[in-house]
Amino acid sequence: MASPSLVSEIRRGSYYDSVVLMQLQRGLVSLAGVADAGVVMATPANLDLLRESELLPEAIRAGAEDLLIVVKAEDEAAARQALSQVDTLLQRRSSAVDQAFAPKSLSGAMKMAPDSDWVLISVPGKYAAQVARESLALGLHVFLYSDNVSIEDEVALKSEALAAGRLVMGPDCGTAIVHGVGLGFANRVRRGAVGVVAASGTGLQAFSSQLHALGGGISQALGTGSHDMSGRVRGVTTLQALAYLAADEATEVIVLISKPPDPDLAAQVLSAARGSGKPTVIYFLGYAAPGRILGNLHFAASLEEASELAHGLAQSTTDRPAPDRAALRPSGQIRGLFSGGTLAAEFLQTLQALVYPIYSNVPLHPTQLLENPLHSREHTILDLGDDQFTVGRLHPMLDNDLRIRRMRQEAADPSVGVIVLDVVLGMGSHPDPASELGPAMEAAIRLRPALVFGVILVGTDEDPQGRSVQEERLRAAGAQVFTSVRKLAEFAADHADASPVSTGVVPELTAPLQAVNIGLVSFFESLVAQGAQAIHVDWRPPAGGDQDLMEILARLGA
């Protein structure tokens, strides 16, 4: 029996979407005498895969822009016969696209469908950023499925979109649901009251499917791409989508899903979610949640729990009055003056989920470092028992002088709205801290009547100072007294300046959805099957993929 024969063909600068290539490969394998086939763009990674499958011809000379077709057959005649069928197989591919009327460019598509407001892009990564730029210039929202787009391009695209009130979902965004129409790999789920912002396509799919199984539904599900919650991209799309859902009347509950986020960015997003006023479920992988519930924020430990929480909250929102933030005292900055390092750290950890930004002399991550501990900025939490404050003086658990001086300094700042501190009783501590701290609070409130004080009181009635006596004196001085850090943090946040839900133009998502599709034909077919208005572009790489010619055309402005 003759040994298998390997025959290949290279088509320079040819482009077909990946679904067509998959269909071609399957078509070749189905032919008589063919044992295996490979149909790939000749990138180094794809060549390695062919080598592992024993499908890589020797001394192949093909580049990343070239289509490589390889057939392994029982003999050379069968292999060459299979290759001769390539064009026929390509022409037979089933598609809802009428190629005779498919425009060749995005501008051509917009002339045919001028009311389109979305573009779905799934072309090779090296071309995707330019197609996205053209889309934004035409005023379109962008669903960018393509990966291998540089971080620099992503940041630039999202910055442009933010200024224009457009969304760039992606790169590497696989799933979204807009006005009931699934984009990319979305599942068919019912409409409902839950709005989702998710980085991961599969995470969004799992959540929305589980919510559907519980009887719930989706108002909007907006993907952001896998890099959006990184320190370099800074959550631009996440914050835009959150702002949209906060204003969307159809969304009663918000859900945030992300792979491990940048810690500082997570704090900013959570603060914005709190500012939305809507019940919000958070599932951030790897994020150390400061509690199960913080105000309107509900933290989940899994996608399944997130769906259960969201469904339960959506069912109960009609019975829950909206928070009346206007009824709160005038807002301002928070200043925390702690004597205990652990209490300061726990307060900071809890508060960073509620307000942003925060600074401290004992930061939890570098972006929170207060450069000059003698002068506060924005929300500031101080551990006055840290070494930098106790050199040559007694610890603040014994001597209140330093805290009282700092209290006066903070109270004199008109931007400060709330001052919080710990009062720790026990043997060896100050014998009567309220006798000194109380009058200092009263003096500050006389100076600034709108100023609010919150105290966490640690101790028992068995302590020498007497807990009930200390609490009575602190309350008489005008302080709110708490027994838990979480409640103190919620109190402080309720009297603080909230982070804005959006720092740019809030996007508008008009209905019904009308879209242009560039790339995967299957995405277009899915839109049509869902009843959406869509047009497919018969896209090819500019200049046939020739990099030198592309650069010449770019310089000419073509």
Coordinates of C-alpha atoms in Angstrom, one line a residue:
M1 CA 0.0 0.0 0.0
A2 CA 1.4 3.4 -1.0
S3 CA 2.3 5.8 1.8
P4 CA 0.0 8.9 2.3
S5 CA 0.9 11.9 0.1
L6 CA 1.0 15.5 1.3
V7 CA 0.2 18.2 -1.2
S8 CA -0.2 21.9 -0.5
E9 CA -1.3 25.2 -2.1
I10 CA -0.5 28.7 -1.0
R11 CA -2.8 31.6 -1.9
R12 CA -0.9 34.8 -1.3
G13 CA -2.8 37.6 0.5
S14 CA -6.1 35.7 0.4
Y15 CA -8.7 36.4 3.1
Y16 CA -11.7 34.3 4.2
D17 CA -13.3 34.4 7.6
S18 CA -12.6 31.6 10.0
V19 CA -16.0 29.9 9.6
V20 CA -15.5 29.6 5.8
L21 CA -12.0 28.1 6.4
M22 CA -13.5 25.6 8.8
Q23 CA -16.2 24.7 6.3
L24 CA -13.5 24.3 3.6
Q25 CA -11.4 22.0 5.8
R26 CA -14.4 19.8 6.5
G27 CA -15.3 19.7 2.8
L28 CA -11.8 18.6 1.8
V29 CA -11.8 15.8 4.5
S30 CA -15.1 14.5 3.2
L31 CA -13.7 13.9 -0.3
A32 CA -12.7 10.4 -1.5
G33 CA -9.2 9.3 -0.7
V34 CA -8.5 12.2 1.7
A35 CA -7.2 11.3 5.2
D36 CA -6.8 14.8 6.7
A37 CA -6.6 18.4 5.7
G38 CA -5.5 21.8 7.1
V39 CA -6.8 25.2 6.0
V40 CA -5.2 28.1 7.9
M41 CA -3.7 31.5 7.6
A42 CA 0.1 30.7 7.7
T43 CA 0.9 32.4 11.1
P44 CA 3.7 30.9 13.1
A45 CA 1.3 29.4 15.6
N46 CA -0.9 27.8 12.9
L47 CA 2.3 26.4 11.3
D48 CA 3.2 24.8 14.6
L49 CA -0.2 23.2 14.9
L50 CA 0.1 21.8 11.4
R51 CA 3.5 20.4 12.3
E52 CA 2.1 18.7 15.4
S53 CA -0.6 17.1 13.2
E54 CA 2.0 16.0 10.6
L55 CA 0.4 18.3 8.1
L56 CA 3.2 20.7 7.5
P57 CA 5.0 20.3 4.1
E58 CA 8.8 20.7 4.2
A59 CA 10.4 24.0 3.3
I60 CA 7.1 25.8 3.2
R61 CA 7.4 29.5 2.4
A62 CA 4.2 31.2 3.5
G63 CA 3.5 34.2 5.7
A64 CA 0.8 35.3 8.1
E65 CA -1.1 37.0 5.3
D66 CA -1.2 33.8 3.1
L67 CA -3.8 31.1 3.0
L68 CA -2.2 27.7 3.3
I69 CA -4.2 24.6 2.2
V70 CA -2.8 21.2 2.9
V71 CA -4.3 17.8 1.9
K72 CA -3.1 14.4 3.1
A73 CA -4.5 11.7 0.8
E74 CA -3.9 8.1 0.0
D75 CA -1.8 9.1 -3.0
E76 CA -0.7 12.2 -4.8
A77 CA -3.4 11.9 -7.5
A78 CA -6.2 11.9 -4.8
A79 CA -4.5 14.9 -3.0
R80 CA -4.3 17.0 -6.2
Q81 CA -7.9 16.0 -7.1
A82 CA -9.0 17.3 -3.7
L83 CA -7.1 20.6 -4.2
S84 CA -8.8 21.1 -7.5
Q85 CA -12.1 21.2 -5.7
V86 CA -11.2 24.1 -3.4
D87 CA -12.9 26.8 -5.4
T88 CA -16.0 24.7 -5.9
L89 CA -16.2 24.1 -2.1
L90 CA -15.8 27.8 -1.4
Q91 CA -18.6 28.6 -3.8
R92 CA -20.9 26.0 -2.2
R93 CA -20.7 27.5 1.4
S94 CA -24.1 28.1 2.7
S95 CA -24.8 31.7 3.7
A96 CA -27.7 34.1 4.1
V97 CA -25.6 36.7 2.3
D98 CA -26.5 37.7 -1.3
Q99 CA -23.0 38.3 -2.5
A100 CA -24.2 40.1 -5.6
F101 CA -25.5 42.9 -3.3
A102 CA -23.0 42.7 -0.4
P103 CA -21.1 46.0 -0.2
K104 CA -17.3 45.9 -0.3
S105 CA -16.7 48.5 2.3
L106 CA -18.1 49.9 5.5
S107 CA -18.8 53.3 3.8
G108 CA -20.7 51.4 1.1
A109 CA -22.7 49.5 3.7
M110 CA -23.7 52.8 5.4
K111 CA -24.9 54.2 2.1
M112 CA -27.2 51.2 1.8
A113 CA -28.3 51.2 5.4
P114 CA -27.7 54.8 6.8
D115 CA -29.7 54.2 10.0
S116 CA -27.3 51.5 11.2
D117 CA -26.0 52.2 14.7
W118 CA -23.8 49.2 15.4
V119 CA -20.9 47.4 13.7
L120 CA -19.8 43.9 14.4
I121 CA -16.1 43.4 13.6
S122 CA -14.4 40.0 13.4
V123 CA -11.6 40.5 11.0
P124 CA -7.9 39.6 11.7
G125 CA -6.5 41.6 14.6
K126 CA -4.0 43.6 12.5
Y127 CA -6.8 45.2 10.5
A128 CA -9.4 45.4 13.3
A129 CA -8.3 48.6 14.9
Q130 CA -8.5 50.5 11.6
V131 CA -11.9 49.2 10.8
A132 CA -13.0 50.2 14.3
R133 CA -11.7 53.7 13.8
E134 CA -13.6 54.0 10.6
S135 CA -16.7 52.8 12.4
L136 CA -16.4 55.4 15.2
A137 CA -15.9 58.1 12.6
L138 CA -19.3 57.1 11.1
G139 CA -20.9 57.4 14.6
L140 CA -21.3 53.6 15.2
H141 CA -21.2 51.6 18.4
V142 CA -18.5 48.9 18.0
F143 CA -18.8 45.2 18.9
L144 CA -15.2 44.2 18.4
Y145 CA -14.8 40.4 18.5
S146 CA -11.3 40.4 17.0
D147 CA -8.4 39.7 19.3
N148 CA -4.7 40.5 18.9
V149 CA -5.5 44.2 19.0
S150 CA -2.8 46.1 20.9
I151 CA -3.5 47.7 24.2
E152 CA -2.4 51.0 22.7
D153 CA -5.0 50.8 20.0
E154 CA -7.7 49.7 22.5
V155 CA -7.0 52.6 24.8
A156 CA -7.1 55.1 21.8
L157 CA -10.3 53.6 20.4
K158 CA -12.1 53.6 23.8
S159 CA -11.0 57.2 24.5
E160 CA -12.4 58.3 21.2
A161 CA -15.6 56.4 21.8
L162 CA -16.0 57.9 25.3
A163 CA -15.8 61.5 24.0
A164 CA -18.4 60.7 21.4
G165 CA -20.8 58.8 23.5
R166 CA -20.2 55.6 21.6
L167 CA -19.4 52.1 23.0
V168 CA -16.4 50.0 22.0
M169 CA -17.1 46.5 23.3
G170 CA -13.9 44.6 23.0
P171 CA -11.4 43.7 21.6
D172 CA -11.9 40.1 22.4
C173 CA -15.6 40.6 23.2
G174 CA -17.6 37.5 22.4
T175 CA -21.0 38.2 23.7
A176 CA -23.6 41.0 24.2
I177 CA -27.4 41.4 24.2
V178 CA -28.8 44.8 23.1
H179 CA -32.5 45.3 23.1
G180 CA -33.1 41.6 23.1
V181 CA -30.8 40.9 20.1
G182 CA -27.8 38.7 20.8
L183 CA -24.4 39.8 19.4
G184 CA -21.7 37.2 18.8
F185 CA -22.2 34.0 20.8
A186 CA -25.1 35.2 23.0
N187 CA -27.8 32.8 24.2
R188 CA -31.5 33.3 23.5
V189 CA -32.9 34.6 26.9
R190 CA -36.0 36.4 27.8
R191 CA -36.2 40.2 28.3
G192 CA -36.3 41.3 31.9
A193 CA -35.1 43.8 34.5
V194 CA -31.5 42.8 35.0
G195 CA -28.7 44.7 33.2
V196 CA -25.3 43.1 33.0
V197 CA -21.8 44.5 32.4
A198 CA -19.3 41.6 31.8
A199 CA -15.8 41.3 30.5
S200 CA -16.0 37.6 29.7
G201 CA -18.2 36.3 26.9
T202 CA -18.5 32.8 28.5
G203 CA -19.1 34.4 31.9
L204 CA -21.9 36.5 30.5
Q205 CA -23.4 33.5 28.7
A206 CA -23.3 31.4 31.9
F207 CA -24.9 34.1 34.0
S208 CA -27.7 35.0 31.5
S209 CA -28.5 31.3 30.9
Q210 CA -28.8 30.7 34.7
L211 CA -30.9 33.8 35.2
H212 CA -33.2 32.6 32.4
A213 CA -33.5 29.2 34.0
L214 CA -34.6 30.9 37.2
G215 CA -37.3 32.7 35.4
G216 CA -35.5 36.1 35.2
G217 CA -34.6 38.1 32.1
I218 CA -32.1 40.6 30.7
S219 CA -32.6 44.3 29.9
Q220 CA -29.2 44.7 28.3
A221 CA -26.0 42.6 28.6
L222 CA -23.0 44.7 27.6
G223 CA -19.6 43.1 27.0
T224 CA -16.4 45.0 27.6
G225 CA -13.5 42.8 26.4
S226 CA -11.0 40.9 28.5
H227 CA -8.6 43.8 29.0
D228 CA -11.1 46.6 30.0
M229 CA -10.7 46.2 33.8
S230 CA -6.9 46.2 33.5
G231 CA -4.8 49.1 34.9
R232 CA -3.9 50.3 31.4
V233 CA -7.4 50.4 29.9
R234 CA -8.9 51.8 33.1
G235 CA -12.4 50.3 32.7
V236 CA -13.6 52.8 30.1
T237 CA -16.3 50.6 28.6
T238 CA -17.3 49.2 32.0
L239 CA -17.9 52.7 33.4
Q240 CA -19.8 53.7 30.3
A241 CA -22.0 50.6 30.4
L242 CA -22.6 51.1 34.1
A243 CA -23.7 54.7 33.4
Y244 CA -26.1 53.6 30.7
L245 CA -27.7 51.0 33.0
A246 CA -27.9 53.4 35.9
A247 CA -30.0 55.7 33.7
D248 CA -32.0 52.9 31.9
E249 CA -35.6 52.8 33.1
A250 CA -35.9 49.1 32.0
T251 CA -33.0 48.1 34.3
E252 CA -33.9 47.6 37.9
V253 CA -30.9 45.5 39.0
I254 CA -27.3 45.8 37.7
V255 CA -24.8 43.0 37.6
L256 CA -21.0 43.4 37.2
I257 CA -18.9 40.4 36.2
S258 CA -15.1 40.6 35.6
K259 CA -12.0 38.5 35.6
P260 CA -9.5 39.7 38.3
P261 CA -9.7 43.5 38.1
D262 CA -7.0 46.0 38.8
P263 CA -7.5 46.8 42.6
D264 CA -7.6 50.5 42.2
L265 CA -9.9 50.3 39.2
A266 CA -12.2 47.9 41.1
A267 CA -12.6 50.5 43.8
Q268 CA -13.5 53.2 41.3
V269 CA -16.1 50.9 39.6
L270 CA -17.7 49.9 42.9
S271 CA -17.9 53.5 44.0
A272 CA -19.6 54.3 40.7
A273 CA -22.0 51.4 41.2
R274 CA -22.9 52.6 44.6
G275 CA -23.6 56.0 43.1
S276 CA -26.1 54.5 40.7
G277 CA -28.5 53.9 43.6
K278 CA -29.7 50.6 42.0
P279 CA -29.2 47.2 43.6
T280 CA -25.9 45.9 42.1
V281 CA -24.5 42.4 42.2
I282 CA -20.8 42.1 41.9
Y283 CA -18.8 39.0 40.9
F284 CA -15.1 39.9 40.5
L285 CA -12.9 36.8 40.4
G286 CA -10.1 37.0 42.9
Y287 CA -11.5 40.2 44.6
A288 CA -11.5 40.1 48.4
A289 CA -15.0 41.5 49.1
P290 CA -15.2 43.5 52.3
G291 CA -18.6 42.0 53.1
R292 CA -21.6 40.3 51.7
I293 CA -23.8 43.5 51.5
L294 CA -22.6 47.1 51.5
G295 CA -25.5 49.5 51.0
N296 CA -26.8 48.7 47.5
L297 CA -23.8 46.5 46.7
H298 CA -24.3 42.7 46.9
F299 CA -21.2 40.5 46.5
A300 CA -21.4 37.0 45.0
A301 CA -18.9 34.2 45.3
S302 CA -19.9 32.5 42.0
L303 CA -21.8 33.1 38.8
E304 CA -24.6 30.9 40.1
E305 CA -24.9 32.9 43.2
A306 CA -24.8 36.1 41.2
S307 CA -27.7 35.0 39.1
E308 CA -29.7 33.9 42.2
L309 CA -29.0 37.3 43.9
A310 CA -29.9 39.3 40.8
H311 CA -33.2 37.3 40.3
G312 CA -34.2 37.8 43.9
L313 CA -33.4 41.5 43.9
A314 CA -35.3 42.0 40.6
Q315 CA -38.4 40.4 42.2
S316 CA -38.2 42.6 45.2
T317 CA -37.3 46.0 43.7
T318 CA -41.0 47.1 43.4
D319 CA -41.2 46.8 47.2
R320 CA -38.0 48.7 47.9
P321 CA -38.1 52.5 48.1
A322 CA -35.3 54.2 46.2
P323 CA -32.6 55.7 48.4
D324 CA -33.3 59.4 49.0
R325 CA -29.7 60.7 48.9
A326 CA -31.1 64.3 48.7
A327 CA -32.3 63.8 52.3
L328 CA -28.8 63.2 53.6
R329 CA -26.7 66.0 55.0
P330 CA -24.5 67.9 52.6
S331 CA -21.9 65.7 51.1
G332 CA -18.1 66.1 51.4
Q333 CA -14.8 64.4 51.9
I334 CA -14.2 61.7 54.5
R335 CA -11.3 62.0 57.0
G336 CA -10.6 59.0 59.2
L337 CA -8.5 59.5 62.3
F338 CA -7.7 56.1 63.8
S339 CA -5.6 55.0 66.7
G340 CA -5.7 51.3 65.8
G341 CA -3.9 50.0 62.7
T342 CA -6.2 47.0 62.2
L343 CA -9.3 49.1 62.5
A344 CA -7.9 51.7 60.1
A345 CA -7.0 48.9 57.6
E346 CA -10.4 47.2 57.8
F347 CA -12.2 50.6 57.5
L348 CA -10.1 51.4 54.4
Q349 CA -10.8 48.0 52.9
T350 CA -14.5 48.4 53.3
L351 CA -14.7 52.1 52.3
Q352 CA -12.8 51.5 49.1
A353 CA -15.8 49.6 47.8
L354 CA -18.0 52.6 48.4
V355 CA -16.0 55.8 47.5
Y356 CA -13.2 56.7 45.3
P357 CA -10.4 57.8 45.4
I358 CA -9.0 57.2 48.9
Y359 CA -5.6 58.0 50.3
S360 CA -3.8 56.7 53.4
N361 CA -0.5 56.6 55.2
V362 CA -1.1 52.8 55.5
P363 CA -2.4 52.1 51.9
L364 CA -3.7 48.7 50.8
H365 CA -2.2 49.3 47.4
P366 CA 0.3 51.8 46.0
T367 CA -2.2 54.1 44.3
Q368 CA -3.6 54.9 47.8
L369 CA -0.4 56.2 49.3
L370 CA -0.7 59.7 50.9
E371 CA 2.5 61.5 49.9
N372 CA 2.4 63.8 52.9
P373 CA 0.7 62.3 56.0
L374 CA 0.5 65.8 57.6
H375 CA -1.9 67.0 54.9
S376 CA -5.0 65.1 53.7
R377 CA -6.3 65.0 50.2
E378 CA -9.8 63.9 49.0
H379 CA -10.9 60.9 51.1
T380 CA -8.1 60.3 53.6
I381 CA -7.8 57.5 56.2
L382 CA -5.0 57.9 58.8
D383 CA -3.5 55.4 61.3
L384 CA -2.3 57.9 63.8
G385 CA -0.7 55.1 65.8
D386 CA 1.7 54.4 63.0
D387 CA 5.4 55.0 63.7
Q388 CA 5.6 58.2 61.7
F389 CA 3.2 59.8 64.2
T390 CA 4.4 58.3 67.5
V391 CA 8.1 59.2 67.5
G392 CA 8.6 61.2 70.7
R393 CA 5.0 61.1 71.8
L394 CA 2.5 58.8 73.4
H395 CA 0.3 56.5 71.4
P396 CA -3.1 58.0 70.6
M397 CA -4.8 55.4 72.7
L398 CA -3.2 57.1 75.7
D399 CA -2.9 60.7 74.5
N400 CA -5.7 62.4 72.5
D401 CA -3.7 65.6 71.8
L402 CA -2.6 64.6 68.3
R403 CA -6.0 63.5 67.2
I404 CA -7.7 66.6 68.5
R405 CA -5.2 68.8 66.7
R406 CA -5.7 66.9 63.5
M407 CA -9.5 67.0 64.0
R408 CA -9.4 70.8 64.2
Q409 CA -7.3 70.8 61.0
E410 CA -9.7 68.6 59.1
A411 CA -12.8 70.5 60.4
A412 CA -11.4 73.8 59.1
D413 CA -11.3 72.3 55.6
P414 CA -14.6 73.3 53.9
S415 CA -14.4 70.2 51.6
V416 CA -14.6 67.8 54.6
G417 CA -18.1 66.5 55.3
V418 CA -17.5 63.6 57.7
I419 CA -14.9 62.7 60.3
V420 CA -14.6 59.2 61.7
L421 CA -12.5 57.8 64.4
D422 CA -12.1 54.8 66.7
V423 CA -12.4 55.0 70.5
V424 CA -10.8 52.0 72.1
L425 CA -11.4 51.3 75.8
G426 CA -9.7 48.9 78.1
M427 CA -7.1 48.6 80.7
G428 CA -4.1 50.8 80.1
S429 CA -6.0 53.1 77.6
H430 CA -6.9 56.7 78.3
P431 CA -9.1 56.7 81.4
D432 CA -11.9 58.9 79.9
P433 CA -11.4 59.5 76.1
A434 CA -14.9 61.0 75.6
S435 CA -14.1 63.7 78.1
E436 CA -11.5 65.1 75.7
L437 CA -12.8 64.0 72.3
G438 CA -16.4 65.1 73.0
P439 CA -15.7 68.8 73.5
A440 CA -13.4 68.8 70.5
M441 CA -16.3 67.4 68.4
E442 CA -18.7 70.0 69.8
A443 CA -16.3 72.8 68.9
A444 CA -15.9 71.5 65.4
I445 CA -19.7 71.3 64.9
R446 CA -20.1 74.8 66.2
L447 CA -17.6 76.0 63.6
R448 CA -19.2 73.8 60.8
P449 CA -22.8 72.8 61.7
A450 CA -23.1 70.5 58.7
L451 CA -20.0 68.5 59.8
V452 CA -20.8 64.8 60.7
F453 CA -18.9 62.6 63.1
G454 CA -18.9 58.8 63.3
V455 CA -17.3 56.7 66.0
I456 CA -16.6 53.0 66.3
L457 CA -16.6 52.3 70.0
V458 CA -14.6 49.3 71.2
G459 CA -15.0 48.0 74.7
T460 CA -17.4 46.7 77.4
D461 CA -19.1 48.0 80.5
E462 CA -16.6 45.9 82.5
D463 CA -13.8 48.2 81.3
P464 CA -12.6 50.9 83.6
Q465 CA -14.0 53.7 81.4
G466 CA -17.5 52.1 81.2
R467 CA -18.7 51.6 77.6
S468 CA -22.2 52.9 78.2
V469 CA -20.9 56.1 79.8
Q470 CA -18.5 56.7 77.0
E471 CA -21.2 56.1 74.4
E472 CA -23.6 58.5 76.1
R473 CA -21.0 61.3 76.2
L474 CA -20.0 60.8 72.5
R475 CA -23.6 60.9 71.4
A476 CA -24.2 64.0 73.4
A477 CA -21.3 65.6 71.6
G478 CA -23.0 65.0 68.3
A479 CA -21.4 61.7 67.1
Q480 CA -23.1 58.7 65.7
V481 CA -21.7 55.6 67.5
F482 CA -21.3 52.2 65.9
T483 CA -20.1 48.8 66.9
S484 CA -18.9 47.5 63.5
V485 CA -16.5 48.8 60.9
R486 CA -18.9 48.0 58.1
K487 CA -21.7 50.1 59.5
L488 CA -19.3 53.0 60.2
A489 CA -18.1 52.8 56.6
E490 CA -21.6 52.8 55.2
F491 CA -22.4 55.8 57.4
A492 CA -19.4 57.7 56.2
A493 CA -20.1 56.8 52.5
D494 CA -23.7 58.0 52.8
H495 CA -22.3 61.5 53.8
A496 CA -19.5 61.6 51.2
D497 CA -19.1 62.8 47.7
A498 CA -19.9 59.8 45.4
S499 CA -17.8 59.0 42.4
P500 CA -19.5 59.9 39.2
V501 CA -21.1 57.0 37.4
S502 CA -19.6 58.3 34.1
T503 CA -16.8 60.6 33.3
G504 CA -17.9 61.1 29.7
V505 CA -21.0 61.2 27.5
V506 CA -23.4 58.5 28.5
P507 CA -24.1 56.3 25.4
E508 CA -27.5 56.0 23.8
L509 CA -28.6 52.5 22.6
T510 CA -31.5 53.1 20.2
A511 CA -34.0 50.4 19.4
P512 CA -34.5 48.5 17.2
L513 CA -30.9 47.5 16.7
Q514 CA -29.5 47.9 13.2
A515 CA -26.1 46.6 12.4
V516 CA -23.3 46.2 9.9
N517 CA -21.4 43.0 10.0
I518 CA -17.7 42.8 8.9
G519 CA -16.1 39.4 9.2
L520 CA -17.7 36.2 10.4
V521 CA -20.7 35.5 8.2
S522 CA -22.2 33.4 11.1
F523 CA -22.6 36.6 13.1
F524 CA -24.6 38.2 10.3
E525 CA -26.8 35.1 9.9
S526 CA -27.5 35.1 13.7
L527 CA -28.7 38.7 13.5
V528 CA -31.0 38.0 10.6
A529 CA -32.4 34.9 12.3
Q530 CA -33.3 37.1 15.3
G531 CA -35.2 39.5 13.2
A532 CA -32.6 42.3 13.4
Q533 CA -31.9 44.6 10.5
A534 CA -28.4 43.9 9.3
I535 CA -26.1 44.1 6.3
H536 CA -23.0 42.1 5.6
V537 CA -19.8 43.6 4.1
D538 CA -17.8 41.4 1.7
W539 CA -14.6 42.6 3.3
R540 CA -11.1 42.0 2.1
P541 CA -7.8 43.3 3.5
P542 CA -6.7 46.6 2.1
A543 CA -4.1 46.3 -0.7
G544 CA -4.6 42.5 -0.6
G545 CA -2.8 42.4 2.7
D546 CA 0.4 43.7 1.3
Q547 CA 1.9 45.6 4.3
D548 CA 4.2 47.8 2.2
L549 CA 1.3 48.9 -0.1
M550 CA -1.0 49.4 2.9
E551 CA 1.5 51.8 4.4
I552 CA 1.8 53.7 1.1
L553 CA -2.0 54.0 0.9
A554 CA -2.2 55.1 4.5
R555 CA 0.3 57.9 3.8
L556 CA -1.7 58.9 0.8
G557 CA -4.8 59.0 2.9
A558 CA -6.6 56.4 0.9

